[in-house]
Coordinates of N, CA, C and O in Angstrom, one line a residue:
M113 N 56.4 -13.2 27.3 CA 57.5 -12.9 28.2 C 58.8 -13.1 27.5 O 58.9 -14.0 26.7
R114 N 59.7 -12.2 27.8 CA 61.1 -12.4 27.2 C 61.9 -13.3 28.1 O 61.8 -13.4 29.3
Q115 N 62.8 -14.0 27.5 CA 63.8 -14.8 28.2 C 65.1 -14.1 28.2 O 65.5 -13.6 27.2
K116 N 65.8 -14.2 29.3 CA 67.1 -13.6 29.4 C 68.1 -14.5 28.8 O 68.1 -15.7 28.9
S117 N 69.0 -13.9 28.0 CA 70.1 -14.7 27.4 C 71.3 -14.5 28.3 O 71.9 -13.5 28.4
G118 N 71.8 -15.6 28.9 CA 73.0 -15.5 29.7 C 72.7 -15.2 31.2 O 71.6 -14.9 31.5
P119 N 73.8 -15.2 32.0 CA 73.6 -14.9 33.4 C 73.4 -13.4 33.6 O 73.7 -12.6 32.8
D120 N 72.9 -13.1 34.8 CA 72.8 -11.6 35.2 C 74.1 -11.0 35.3 O 75.1 -11.6 35.7
K121 N 74.2 -9.7 34.9 CA 75.4 -8.9 34.9 C 75.6 -8.4 36.4 O 74.6 -8.1 37.0
A122 N 76.9 -8.4 36.8 CA 77.2 -7.8 38.1 C 77.0 -6.3 38.1 O 77.2 -5.7 37.1
P123 N 76.7 -5.7 39.3 CA 76.6 -4.3 39.3 C 78.0 -3.6 38.9 O 79.0 -4.2 39.0
A124 N 77.9 -2.4 38.5 CA 79.1 -1.7 38.0 C 80.2 -1.7 39.1 O 81.4 -1.8 38.8
E125 N 79.8 -1.4 40.4 CA 80.9 -1.4 41.4 C 81.6 -2.7 41.5 O 82.8 -2.7 41.7
Q126 N 80.9 -3.8 41.4 CA 81.6 -5.1 41.5 C 82.5 -5.3 40.3 O 83.6 -5.9 40.5
V127 N 82.1 -4.9 39.2 CA 83.0 -5.0 38.0 C 84.3 -4.3 38.2 O 85.4 -4.7 37.9
V128 N 84.1 -3.0 38.7 CA 85.3 -2.2 38.9 C 86.2 -2.8 40.0 O 87.4 -2.9 39.8
K129 N 85.6 -3.3 41.1 CA 86.4 -4.0 42.1 C 87.2 -5.2 41.5 O 88.3 -5.4 41.9
D130 N 86.5 -6.0 40.7 CA 87.1 -7.1 40.1 C 88.3 -6.7 39.2 O 89.4 -7.4 39.3
I131 N 88.2 -5.7 38.5 CA 89.2 -5.2 37.6 C 90.4 -4.7 38.4 O 91.6 -5.0 38.2
R132 N 90.1 -3.9 39.5 CA 91.2 -3.4 40.3 C 91.9 -4.6 41.0 O 93.1 -4.5 41.2
R133 N 91.2 -5.6 41.5 CA 91.8 -6.7 42.1 C 92.7 -7.5 41.2 O 93.8 -7.9 41.5
A134 N 92.3 -7.6 39.9 CA 93.1 -8.3 39.0 C 94.3 -7.6 38.5 O 95.3 -8.2 38.2
T135 N 94.2 -6.2 38.5 CA 95.4 -5.4 38.0 C 96.1 -4.8 39.2 O 97.0 -3.9 38.9
R136 N 95.9 -5.2 40.4 CA 96.6 -4.5 41.5 C 98.1 -4.8 41.5 O 98.5 -5.9 41.1
R137 N 98.9 -3.8 41.8 CA 100.3 -3.9 41.8 C 100.8 -4.9 42.8 O 100.4 -4.9 44.0
Q138 N 101.7 -5.8 42.4 CA 102.3 -6.8 43.3 C 103.6 -6.3 43.8 O 104.5 -6.0 43.0
F139 N 103.8 -6.1 45.1 CA 105.1 -5.7 45.7 C 105.9 -6.9 46.1 O 105.3 -7.8 46.7
S140 N 107.2 -6.8 45.8 CA 108.1 -7.9 46.3 C 108.3 -7.7 47.8 O 108.0 -6.7 48.4
A141 N 108.9 -8.7 48.4 CA 109.1 -8.7 49.9 C 110.1 -7.5 50.2 O 109.8 -6.8 51.2
E142 N 111.1 -7.3 49.4 CA 112.0 -6.2 49.6 C 111.3 -4.8 49.5 O 111.5 -3.9 50.3
E143 N 110.4 -4.7 48.5 CA 109.6 -3.4 48.4 C 108.7 -3.2 49.6 O 108.6 -2.0 50.1
K144 N 108.1 -4.2 50.1 CA 107.3 -4.1 51.3 C 108.0 -3.6 52.5 O 107.6 -2.7 53.2
I145 N 109.2 -4.2 52.7 CA 110.1 -3.8 53.8 C 110.5 -2.3 53.7 O 110.5 -1.5 54.6
R146 N 110.9 -1.9 52.4 CA 111.3 -0.5 52.2 C 110.2 0.4 52.5 O 110.4 1.5 53.1
I147 N 108.9 0.1 52.1 CA 107.8 1.0 52.3 C 107.5 1.1 53.8 O 107.3 2.2 54.3
V148 N 107.6 0.0 54.6 CA 107.4 0.1 56.0 C 108.5 1.0 56.7 O 108.2 1.8 57.5
L149 N 109.7 0.7 56.3 CA 110.8 1.5 56.9 C 110.7 3.0 56.5 O 111.0 3.9 57.3
E150 N 110.3 3.3 55.3 CA 110.2 4.6 54.9 C 109.1 5.3 55.7 O 109.2 6.5 56.0
G151 N 108.0 4.6 56.1 CA 107.0 5.2 56.9 C 107.4 5.5 58.3 O 106.8 6.4 58.9
K152 N 108.3 4.7 58.8 CA 108.8 4.9 60.2 C 109.9 6.0 60.3 O 110.2 6.4 61.3
R153 N 110.4 6.5 59.1 CA 111.4 7.5 59.1 C 110.9 8.8 59.7 O 109.8 9.2 59.3
P154 N 111.6 9.4 60.6 CA 111.1 10.7 61.2 C 111.1 11.8 60.1 O 111.9 11.8 59.2
V155 N 110.2 12.8 60.3 CA 110.1 13.9 59.4 C 111.2 14.9 59.7 O 111.5 15.1 60.9
S156 N 111.8 15.5 58.7 CA 112.9 16.4 59.0 C 112.4 17.7 59.7 O 111.3 18.1 59.4
A157 N 113.2 18.4 60.4 CA 112.8 19.5 61.2 C 112.3 20.7 60.3 O 111.3 21.3 60.6
P158 N 113.0 21.1 59.2 CA 112.5 22.2 58.4 C 111.1 21.9 57.8 O 110.3 22.8 57.7
F159 N 110.9 20.7 57.5 CA 109.6 20.4 56.9 C 108.5 20.6 58.0 O 107.4 21.1 57.7
R160 N 108.7 20.2 59.2 CA 107.8 20.3 60.3 C 107.4 21.8 60.5 O 106.3 22.1 60.7
F161 N 108.4 22.7 60.5 CA 108.1 24.1 60.7 C 107.3 24.7 59.6 O 106.4 25.5 59.8
R162 N 107.6 24.2 58.3 CA 106.8 24.7 57.2 C 105.4 24.3 57.3 O 104.5 25.0 56.9
A163 N 105.1 23.1 57.7 CA 103.8 22.5 57.8 C 102.9 23.3 58.8 O 101.7 23.4 58.6
N164 N 103.5 23.8 59.8 CA 102.7 24.5 60.9 C 102.4 25.9 60.5 O 101.5 26.5 61.1
S165 N 103.1 26.5 59.6 CA 102.9 28.0 59.3 C 101.9 28.2 58.2 O 101.3 27.4 57.7

């Protein structure tokens, strides 16, 4: 029988999740507030008409 050298490797999905978690963009408090306020901003009228046609 063969002996395994080292611990078991994690599945590919878990490796990708770990990399994304480690390299995720960090937003400052000011950026978070700006993003929320930007999402609450109403859509302009000409854009709404274009989206419906």
